[in-house]
mmCIF file with all atom_site columns, C-alpha atoms in Angstrom:
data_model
loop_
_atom_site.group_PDB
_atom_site.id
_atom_site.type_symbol
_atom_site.label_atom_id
_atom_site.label_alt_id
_atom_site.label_comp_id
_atom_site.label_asym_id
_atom_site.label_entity_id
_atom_site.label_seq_id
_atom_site.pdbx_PDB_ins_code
_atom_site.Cartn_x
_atom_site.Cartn_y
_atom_site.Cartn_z
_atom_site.occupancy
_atom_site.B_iso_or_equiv
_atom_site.pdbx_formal_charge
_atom_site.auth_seq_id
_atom_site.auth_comp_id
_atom_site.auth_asym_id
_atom_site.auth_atom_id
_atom_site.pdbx_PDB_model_num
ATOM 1   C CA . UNK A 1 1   ? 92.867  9.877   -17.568 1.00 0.00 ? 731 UNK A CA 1
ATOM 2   C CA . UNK A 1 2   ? 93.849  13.424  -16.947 1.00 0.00 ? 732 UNK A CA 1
ATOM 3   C CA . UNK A 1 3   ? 94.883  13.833  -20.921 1.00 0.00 ? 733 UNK A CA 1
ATOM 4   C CA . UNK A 1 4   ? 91.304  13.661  -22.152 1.00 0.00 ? 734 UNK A CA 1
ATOM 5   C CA . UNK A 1 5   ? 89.906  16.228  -23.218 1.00 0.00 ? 735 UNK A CA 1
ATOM 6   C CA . UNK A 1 6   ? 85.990  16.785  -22.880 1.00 0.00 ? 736 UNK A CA 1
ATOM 7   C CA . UNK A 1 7   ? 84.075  17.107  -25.712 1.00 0.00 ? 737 UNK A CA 1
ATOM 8   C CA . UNK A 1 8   ? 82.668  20.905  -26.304 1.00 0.00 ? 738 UNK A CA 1
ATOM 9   C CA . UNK A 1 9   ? 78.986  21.664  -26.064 1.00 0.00 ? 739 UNK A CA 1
ATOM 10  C CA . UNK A 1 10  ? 77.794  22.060  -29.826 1.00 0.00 ? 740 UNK A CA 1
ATOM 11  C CA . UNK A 1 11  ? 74.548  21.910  -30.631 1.00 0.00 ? 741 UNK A CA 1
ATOM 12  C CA . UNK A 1 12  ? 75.448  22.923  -34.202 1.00 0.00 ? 742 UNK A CA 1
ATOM 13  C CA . UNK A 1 13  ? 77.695  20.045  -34.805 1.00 0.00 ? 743 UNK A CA 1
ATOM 14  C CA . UNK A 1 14  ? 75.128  17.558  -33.455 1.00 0.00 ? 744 UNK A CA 1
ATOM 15  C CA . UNK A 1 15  ? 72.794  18.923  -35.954 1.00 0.00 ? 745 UNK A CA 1
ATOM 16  C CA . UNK A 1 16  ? 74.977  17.946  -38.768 1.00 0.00 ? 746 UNK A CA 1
ATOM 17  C CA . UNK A 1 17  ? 76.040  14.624  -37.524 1.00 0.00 ? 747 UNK A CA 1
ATOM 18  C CA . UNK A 1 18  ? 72.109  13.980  -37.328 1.00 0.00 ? 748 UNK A CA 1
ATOM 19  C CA . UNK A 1 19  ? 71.907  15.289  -40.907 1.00 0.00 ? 749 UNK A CA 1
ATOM 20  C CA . UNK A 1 20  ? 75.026  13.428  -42.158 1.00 0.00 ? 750 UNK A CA 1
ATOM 21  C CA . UNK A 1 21  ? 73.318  10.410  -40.621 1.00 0.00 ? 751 UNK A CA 1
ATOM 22  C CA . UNK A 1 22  ? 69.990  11.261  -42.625 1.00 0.00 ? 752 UNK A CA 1
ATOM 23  C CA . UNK A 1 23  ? 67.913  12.866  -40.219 1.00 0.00 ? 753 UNK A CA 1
ATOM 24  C CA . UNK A 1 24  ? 66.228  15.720  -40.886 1.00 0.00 ? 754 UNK A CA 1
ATOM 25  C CA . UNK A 1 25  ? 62.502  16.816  -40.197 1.00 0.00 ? 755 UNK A CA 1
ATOM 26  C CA . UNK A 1 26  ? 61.181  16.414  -43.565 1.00 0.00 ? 756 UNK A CA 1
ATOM 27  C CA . UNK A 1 27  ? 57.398  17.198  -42.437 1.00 0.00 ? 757 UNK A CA 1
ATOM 28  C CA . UNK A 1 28  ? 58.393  20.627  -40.321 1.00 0.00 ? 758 UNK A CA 1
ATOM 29  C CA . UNK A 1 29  ? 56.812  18.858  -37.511 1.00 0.00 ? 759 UNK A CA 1
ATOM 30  C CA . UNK A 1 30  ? 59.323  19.946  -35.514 1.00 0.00 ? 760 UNK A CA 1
ATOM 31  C CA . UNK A 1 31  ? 60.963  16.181  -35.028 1.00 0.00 ? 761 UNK A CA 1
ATOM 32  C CA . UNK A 1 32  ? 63.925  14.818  -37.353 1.00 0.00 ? 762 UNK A CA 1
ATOM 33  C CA . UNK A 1 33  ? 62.860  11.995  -39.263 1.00 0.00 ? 763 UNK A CA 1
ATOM 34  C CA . UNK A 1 34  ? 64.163  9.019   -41.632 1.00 0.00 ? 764 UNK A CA 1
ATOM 35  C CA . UNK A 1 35  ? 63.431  6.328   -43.211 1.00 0.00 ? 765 UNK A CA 1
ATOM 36  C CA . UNK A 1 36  ? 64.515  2.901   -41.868 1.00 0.00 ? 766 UNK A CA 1
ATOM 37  C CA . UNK A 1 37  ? 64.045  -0.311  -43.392 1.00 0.00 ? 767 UNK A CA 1
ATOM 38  C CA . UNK A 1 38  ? 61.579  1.448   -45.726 1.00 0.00 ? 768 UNK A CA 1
ATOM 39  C CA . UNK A 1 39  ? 59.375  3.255   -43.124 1.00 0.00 ? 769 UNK A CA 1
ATOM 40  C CA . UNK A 1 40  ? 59.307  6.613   -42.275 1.00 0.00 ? 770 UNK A CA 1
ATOM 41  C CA . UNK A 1 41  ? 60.167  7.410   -38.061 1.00 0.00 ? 771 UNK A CA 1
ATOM 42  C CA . UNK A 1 42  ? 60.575  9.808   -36.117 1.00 0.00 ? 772 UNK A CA 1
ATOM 43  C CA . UNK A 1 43  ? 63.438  10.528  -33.658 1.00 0.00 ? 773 UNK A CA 1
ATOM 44  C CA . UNK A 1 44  ? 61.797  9.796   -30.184 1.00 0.00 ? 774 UNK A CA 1
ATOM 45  C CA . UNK A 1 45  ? 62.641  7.730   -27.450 1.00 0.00 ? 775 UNK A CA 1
ATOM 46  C CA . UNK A 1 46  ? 62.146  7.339   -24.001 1.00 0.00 ? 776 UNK A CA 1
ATOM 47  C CA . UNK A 1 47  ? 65.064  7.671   -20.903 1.00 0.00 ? 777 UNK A CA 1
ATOM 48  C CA . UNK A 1 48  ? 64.133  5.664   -17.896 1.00 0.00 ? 778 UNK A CA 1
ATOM 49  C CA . UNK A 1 49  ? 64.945  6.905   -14.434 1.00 0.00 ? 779 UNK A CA 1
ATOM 50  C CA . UNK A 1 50  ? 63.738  5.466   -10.863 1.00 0.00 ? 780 UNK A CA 1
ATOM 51  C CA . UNK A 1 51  ? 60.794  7.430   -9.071  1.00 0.00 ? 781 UNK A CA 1
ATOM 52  C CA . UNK A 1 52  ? 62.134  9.279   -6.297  1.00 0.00 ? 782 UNK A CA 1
ATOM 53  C CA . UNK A 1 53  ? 65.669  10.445  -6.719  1.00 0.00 ? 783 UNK A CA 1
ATOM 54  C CA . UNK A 1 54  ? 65.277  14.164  -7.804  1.00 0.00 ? 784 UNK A CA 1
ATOM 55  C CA . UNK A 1 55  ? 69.150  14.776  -8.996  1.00 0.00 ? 785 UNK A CA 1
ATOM 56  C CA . UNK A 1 56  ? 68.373  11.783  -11.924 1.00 0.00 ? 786 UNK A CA 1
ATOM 57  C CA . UNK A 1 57  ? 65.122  13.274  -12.935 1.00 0.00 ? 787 UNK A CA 1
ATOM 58  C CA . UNK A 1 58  ? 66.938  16.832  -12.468 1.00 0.00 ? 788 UNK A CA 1
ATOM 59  C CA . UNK A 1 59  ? 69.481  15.355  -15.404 1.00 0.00 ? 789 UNK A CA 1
ATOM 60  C CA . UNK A 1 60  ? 66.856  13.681  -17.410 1.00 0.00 ? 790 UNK A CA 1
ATOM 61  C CA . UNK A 1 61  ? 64.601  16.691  -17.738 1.00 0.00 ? 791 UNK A CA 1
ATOM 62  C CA . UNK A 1 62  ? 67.837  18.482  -19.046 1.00 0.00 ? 792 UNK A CA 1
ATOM 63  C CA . UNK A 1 63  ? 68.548  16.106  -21.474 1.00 0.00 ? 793 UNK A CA 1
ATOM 64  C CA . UNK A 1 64  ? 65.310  16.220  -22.541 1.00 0.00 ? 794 UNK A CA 1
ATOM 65  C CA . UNK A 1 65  ? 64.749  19.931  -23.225 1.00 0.00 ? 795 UNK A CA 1
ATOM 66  C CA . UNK A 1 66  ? 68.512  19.912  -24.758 1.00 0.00 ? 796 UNK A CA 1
ATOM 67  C CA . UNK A 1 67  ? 67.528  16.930  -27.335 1.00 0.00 ? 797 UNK A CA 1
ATOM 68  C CA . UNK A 1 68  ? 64.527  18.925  -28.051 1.00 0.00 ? 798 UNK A CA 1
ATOM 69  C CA . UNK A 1 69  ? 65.489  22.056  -29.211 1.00 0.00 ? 799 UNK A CA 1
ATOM 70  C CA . UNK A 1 70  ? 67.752  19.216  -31.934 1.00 0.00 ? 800 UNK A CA 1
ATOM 71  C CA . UNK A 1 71  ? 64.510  18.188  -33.066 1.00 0.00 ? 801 UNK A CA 1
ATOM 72  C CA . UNK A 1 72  ? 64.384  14.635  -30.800 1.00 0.00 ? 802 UNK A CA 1
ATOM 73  C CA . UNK A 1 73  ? 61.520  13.819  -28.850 1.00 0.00 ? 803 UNK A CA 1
ATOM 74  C CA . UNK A 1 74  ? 62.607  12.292  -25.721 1.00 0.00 ? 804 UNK A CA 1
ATOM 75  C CA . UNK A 1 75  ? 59.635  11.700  -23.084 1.00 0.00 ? 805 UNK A CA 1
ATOM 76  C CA . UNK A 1 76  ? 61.002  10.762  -19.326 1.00 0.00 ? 806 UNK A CA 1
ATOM 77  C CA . UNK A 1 77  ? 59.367  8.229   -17.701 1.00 0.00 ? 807 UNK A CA 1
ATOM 78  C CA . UNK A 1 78  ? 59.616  7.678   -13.887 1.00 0.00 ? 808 UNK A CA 1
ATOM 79  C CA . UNK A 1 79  ? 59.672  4.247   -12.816 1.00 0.00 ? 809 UNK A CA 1
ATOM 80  C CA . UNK A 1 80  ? 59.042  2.262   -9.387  1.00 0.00 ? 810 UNK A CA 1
ATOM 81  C CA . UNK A 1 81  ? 62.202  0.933   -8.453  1.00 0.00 ? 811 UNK A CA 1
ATOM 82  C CA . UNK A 1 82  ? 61.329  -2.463  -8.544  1.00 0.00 ? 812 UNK A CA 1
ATOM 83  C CA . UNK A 1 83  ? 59.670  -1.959  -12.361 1.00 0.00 ? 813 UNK A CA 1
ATOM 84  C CA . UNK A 1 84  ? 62.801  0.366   -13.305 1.00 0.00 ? 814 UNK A CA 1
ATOM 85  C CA . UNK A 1 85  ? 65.489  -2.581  -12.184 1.00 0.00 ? 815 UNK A CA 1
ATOM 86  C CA . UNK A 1 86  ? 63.370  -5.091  -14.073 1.00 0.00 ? 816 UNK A CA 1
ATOM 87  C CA . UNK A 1 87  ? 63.524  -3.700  -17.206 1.00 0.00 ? 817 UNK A CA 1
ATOM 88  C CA . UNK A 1 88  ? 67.524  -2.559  -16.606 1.00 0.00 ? 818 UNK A CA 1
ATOM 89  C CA . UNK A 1 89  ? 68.167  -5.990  -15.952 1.00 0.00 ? 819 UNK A CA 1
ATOM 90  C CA . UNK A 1 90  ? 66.176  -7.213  -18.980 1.00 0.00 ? 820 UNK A CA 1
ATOM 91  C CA . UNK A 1 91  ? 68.002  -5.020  -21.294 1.00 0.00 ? 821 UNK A CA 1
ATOM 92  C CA . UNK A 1 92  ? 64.652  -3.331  -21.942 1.00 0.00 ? 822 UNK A CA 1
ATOM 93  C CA . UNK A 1 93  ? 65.436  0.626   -22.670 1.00 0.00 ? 823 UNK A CA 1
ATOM 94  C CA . UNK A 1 94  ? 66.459  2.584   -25.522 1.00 0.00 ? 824 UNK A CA 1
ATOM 95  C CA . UNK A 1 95  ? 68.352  5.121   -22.503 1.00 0.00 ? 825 UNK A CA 1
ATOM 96  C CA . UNK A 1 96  ? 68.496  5.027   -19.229 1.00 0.00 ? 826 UNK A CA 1
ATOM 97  C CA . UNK A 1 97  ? 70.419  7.008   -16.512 1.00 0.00 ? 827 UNK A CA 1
ATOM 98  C CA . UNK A 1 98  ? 71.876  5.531   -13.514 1.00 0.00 ? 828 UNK A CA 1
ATOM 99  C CA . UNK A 1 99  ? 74.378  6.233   -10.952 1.00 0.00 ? 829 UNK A CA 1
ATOM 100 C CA . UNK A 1 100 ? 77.504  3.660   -10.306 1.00 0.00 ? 830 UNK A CA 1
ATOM 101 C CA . UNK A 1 101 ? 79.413  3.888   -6.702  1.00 0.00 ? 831 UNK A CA 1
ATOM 102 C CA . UNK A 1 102 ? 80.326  0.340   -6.034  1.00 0.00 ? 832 UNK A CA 1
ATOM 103 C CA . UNK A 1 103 ? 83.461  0.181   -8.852  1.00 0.00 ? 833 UNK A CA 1
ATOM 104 C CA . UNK A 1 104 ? 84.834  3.568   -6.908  1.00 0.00 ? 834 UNK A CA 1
ATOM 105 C CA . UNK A 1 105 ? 86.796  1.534   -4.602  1.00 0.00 ? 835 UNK A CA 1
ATOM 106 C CA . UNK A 1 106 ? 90.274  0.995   -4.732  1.00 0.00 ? 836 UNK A CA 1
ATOM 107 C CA . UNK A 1 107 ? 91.639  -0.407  -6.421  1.00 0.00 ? 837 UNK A CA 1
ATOM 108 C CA . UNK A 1 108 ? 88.909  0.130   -8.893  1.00 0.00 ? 838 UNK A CA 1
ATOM 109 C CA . UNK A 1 109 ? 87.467  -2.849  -10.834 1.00 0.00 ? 839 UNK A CA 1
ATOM 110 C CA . UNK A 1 110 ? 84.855  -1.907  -13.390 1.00 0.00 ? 840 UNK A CA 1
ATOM 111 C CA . UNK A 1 111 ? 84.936  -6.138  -15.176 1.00 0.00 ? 841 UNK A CA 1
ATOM 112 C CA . UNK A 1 112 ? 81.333  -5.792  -13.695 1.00 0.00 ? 842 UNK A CA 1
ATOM 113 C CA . UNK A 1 113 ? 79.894  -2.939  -15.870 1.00 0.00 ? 843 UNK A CA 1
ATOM 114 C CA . UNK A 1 114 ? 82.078  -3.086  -18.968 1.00 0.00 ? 844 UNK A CA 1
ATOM 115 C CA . UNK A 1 115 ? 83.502  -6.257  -19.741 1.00 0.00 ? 845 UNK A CA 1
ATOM 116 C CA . UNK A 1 116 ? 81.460  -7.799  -22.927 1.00 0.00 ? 846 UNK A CA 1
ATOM 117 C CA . UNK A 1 117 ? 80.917  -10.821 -20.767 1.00 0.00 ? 847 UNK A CA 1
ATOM 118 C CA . UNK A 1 118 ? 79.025  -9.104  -18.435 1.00 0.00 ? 848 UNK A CA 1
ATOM 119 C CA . UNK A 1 119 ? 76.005  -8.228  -20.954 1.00 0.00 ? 849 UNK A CA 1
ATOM 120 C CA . UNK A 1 120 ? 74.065  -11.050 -19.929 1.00 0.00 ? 850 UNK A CA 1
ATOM 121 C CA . UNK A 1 121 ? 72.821  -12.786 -17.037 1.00 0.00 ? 851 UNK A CA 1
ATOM 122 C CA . UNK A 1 122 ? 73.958  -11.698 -13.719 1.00 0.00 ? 852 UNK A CA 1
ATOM 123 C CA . UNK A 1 123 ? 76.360  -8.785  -15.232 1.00 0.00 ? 853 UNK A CA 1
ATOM 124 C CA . UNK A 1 124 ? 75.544  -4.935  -14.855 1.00 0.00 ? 854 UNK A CA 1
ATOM 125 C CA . UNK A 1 125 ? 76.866  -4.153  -18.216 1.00 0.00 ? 855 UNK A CA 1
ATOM 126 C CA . UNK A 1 126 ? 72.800  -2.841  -18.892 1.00 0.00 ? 856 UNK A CA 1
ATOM 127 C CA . UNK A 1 127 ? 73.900  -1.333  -21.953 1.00 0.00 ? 857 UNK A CA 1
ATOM 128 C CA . UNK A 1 128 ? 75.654  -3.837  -23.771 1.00 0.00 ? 858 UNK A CA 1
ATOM 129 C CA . UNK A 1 129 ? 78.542  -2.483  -24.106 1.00 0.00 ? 859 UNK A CA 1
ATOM 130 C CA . UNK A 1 130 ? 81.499  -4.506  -26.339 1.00 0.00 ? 860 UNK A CA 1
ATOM 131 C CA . UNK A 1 131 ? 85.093  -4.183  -27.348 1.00 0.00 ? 861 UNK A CA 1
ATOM 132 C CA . UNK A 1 132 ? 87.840  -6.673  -27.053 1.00 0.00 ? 862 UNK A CA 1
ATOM 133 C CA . UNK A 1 133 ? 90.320  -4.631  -26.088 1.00 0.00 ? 863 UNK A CA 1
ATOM 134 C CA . UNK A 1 134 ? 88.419  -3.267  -23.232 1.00 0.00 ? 864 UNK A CA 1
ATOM 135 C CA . UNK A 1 135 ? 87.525  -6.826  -22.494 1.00 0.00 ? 865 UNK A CA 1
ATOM 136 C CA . UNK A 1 136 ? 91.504  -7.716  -22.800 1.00 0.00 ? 866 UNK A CA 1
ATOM 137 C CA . UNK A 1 137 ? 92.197  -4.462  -20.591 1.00 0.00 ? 867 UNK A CA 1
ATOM 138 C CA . UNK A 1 138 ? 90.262  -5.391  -18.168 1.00 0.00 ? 868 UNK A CA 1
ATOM 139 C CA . UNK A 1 139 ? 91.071  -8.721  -17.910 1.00 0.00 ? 869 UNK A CA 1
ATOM 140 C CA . UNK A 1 140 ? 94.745  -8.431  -17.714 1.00 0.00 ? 870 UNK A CA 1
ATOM 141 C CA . UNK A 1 141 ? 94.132  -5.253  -14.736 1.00 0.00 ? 871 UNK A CA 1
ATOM 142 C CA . UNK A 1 142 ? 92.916  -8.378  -12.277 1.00 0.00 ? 872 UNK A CA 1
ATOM 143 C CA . UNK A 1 143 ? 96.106  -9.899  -13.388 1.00 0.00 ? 873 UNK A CA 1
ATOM 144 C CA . UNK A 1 144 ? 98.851  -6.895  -12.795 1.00 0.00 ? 874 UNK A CA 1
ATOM 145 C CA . UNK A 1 145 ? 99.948  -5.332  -9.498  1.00 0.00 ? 875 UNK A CA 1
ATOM 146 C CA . UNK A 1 146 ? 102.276 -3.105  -10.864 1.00 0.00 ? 876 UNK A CA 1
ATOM 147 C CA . UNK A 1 147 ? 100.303 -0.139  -9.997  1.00 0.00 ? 877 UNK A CA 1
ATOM 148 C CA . UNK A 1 148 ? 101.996 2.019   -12.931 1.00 0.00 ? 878 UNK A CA 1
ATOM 149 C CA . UNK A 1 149 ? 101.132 -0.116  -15.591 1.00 0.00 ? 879 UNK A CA 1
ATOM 150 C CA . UNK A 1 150 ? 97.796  -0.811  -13.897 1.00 0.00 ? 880 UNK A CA 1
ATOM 151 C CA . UNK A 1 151 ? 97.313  3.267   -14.215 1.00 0.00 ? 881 UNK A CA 1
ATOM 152 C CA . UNK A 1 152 ? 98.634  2.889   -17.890 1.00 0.00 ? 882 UNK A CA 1
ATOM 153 C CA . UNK A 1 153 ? 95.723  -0.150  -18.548 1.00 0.00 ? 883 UNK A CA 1
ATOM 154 C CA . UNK A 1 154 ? 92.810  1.928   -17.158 1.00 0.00 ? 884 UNK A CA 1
ATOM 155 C CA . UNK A 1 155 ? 94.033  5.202   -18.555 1.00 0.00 ? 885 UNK A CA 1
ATOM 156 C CA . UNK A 1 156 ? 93.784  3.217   -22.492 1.00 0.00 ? 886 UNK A CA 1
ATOM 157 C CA . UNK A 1 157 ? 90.488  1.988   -21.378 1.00 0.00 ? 887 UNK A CA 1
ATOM 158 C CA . UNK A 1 158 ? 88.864  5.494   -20.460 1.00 0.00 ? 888 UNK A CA 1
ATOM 159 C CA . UNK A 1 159 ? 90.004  6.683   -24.048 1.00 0.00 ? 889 UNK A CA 1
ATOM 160 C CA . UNK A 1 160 ? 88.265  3.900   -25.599 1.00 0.00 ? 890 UNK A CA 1
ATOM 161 C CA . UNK A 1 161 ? 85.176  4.871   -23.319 1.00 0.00 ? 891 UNK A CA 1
ATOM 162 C CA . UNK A 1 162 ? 86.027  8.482   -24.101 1.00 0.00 ? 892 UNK A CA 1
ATOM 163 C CA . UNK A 1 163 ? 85.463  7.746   -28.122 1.00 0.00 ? 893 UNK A CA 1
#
């Protein structure tokens, strides 16, 4: 959807979303912090990548550095591929960064990786992802050949991926 417009790189207003949201580092350890369910934690997390393929590590190390000069500690971790794909499948990440190629055909169909249904089991919707009218979008795109209002269905669906 060529109408979308990307969102600007501010650091600034990610700080006070994460403030607005309660996080703040309250010890000056250099980490935003808040307390949840009446404990006291820190931002950190782990992203996931797969050993051996430089451009995702490349991306991860950026995202680290970037989330830590917000205050979050994010630690990479390199995988084997057959450990990293274990614990995609299983859902078992708080971030992870892959690379999609087999939805670029055309016509594309991404009912695979986005459609609520797909979330468990055999799916590749890893993240969970889940909205009914993205489910109903893509749904009704297996359905419709008019190629116009098949553009028009998958150009509503990237703005609900967009916000």
């Amino acid at each position: 959807n060529g109408d979308l417009v990307p969102y600007p790189y501010d650091p600034d207003r990610a700080l006070q979303l994460l403030d607005e949201a309660g996080w703040r580092d309250t010890d000056d350890d250099g980490i935003l912090d808040k307390v949840v369910a009446g404990q006291k934690r820190a931002f950190r997390f782990e992203i996931l990548i797969n050993s051996g393929n430089q451009l995702r590590k490349d991306i991860a190390l950026v995202v680290q550095s970037e989330l830590q000069d917000l205050g979050i500690d994010c630690q990479v971790r390199e995988l084997d591929w057959s450990i990293f794909l274990q614990r995609v499948k299983g859902q078992d990440f708080a971030a992870v960064i892959l690379g999609w190629t087999g939805s670029m055909r055309f016509p594309p169909d991404n009912y695979q990786i986005w459609h609520s249904s797909q979330a468990e089991g055999r799916g590749s919707n890893y993240i969970g992802f889940s909205n009914p009218e993205v489910d109903q979008i893509l749904e009704d795109y297996r359905r419709e050949f008019d190629m116009d209002k098949r553009i028009a269905l998958y150009q509503r669906y990237q703005e609900i991926l967009h916000e």
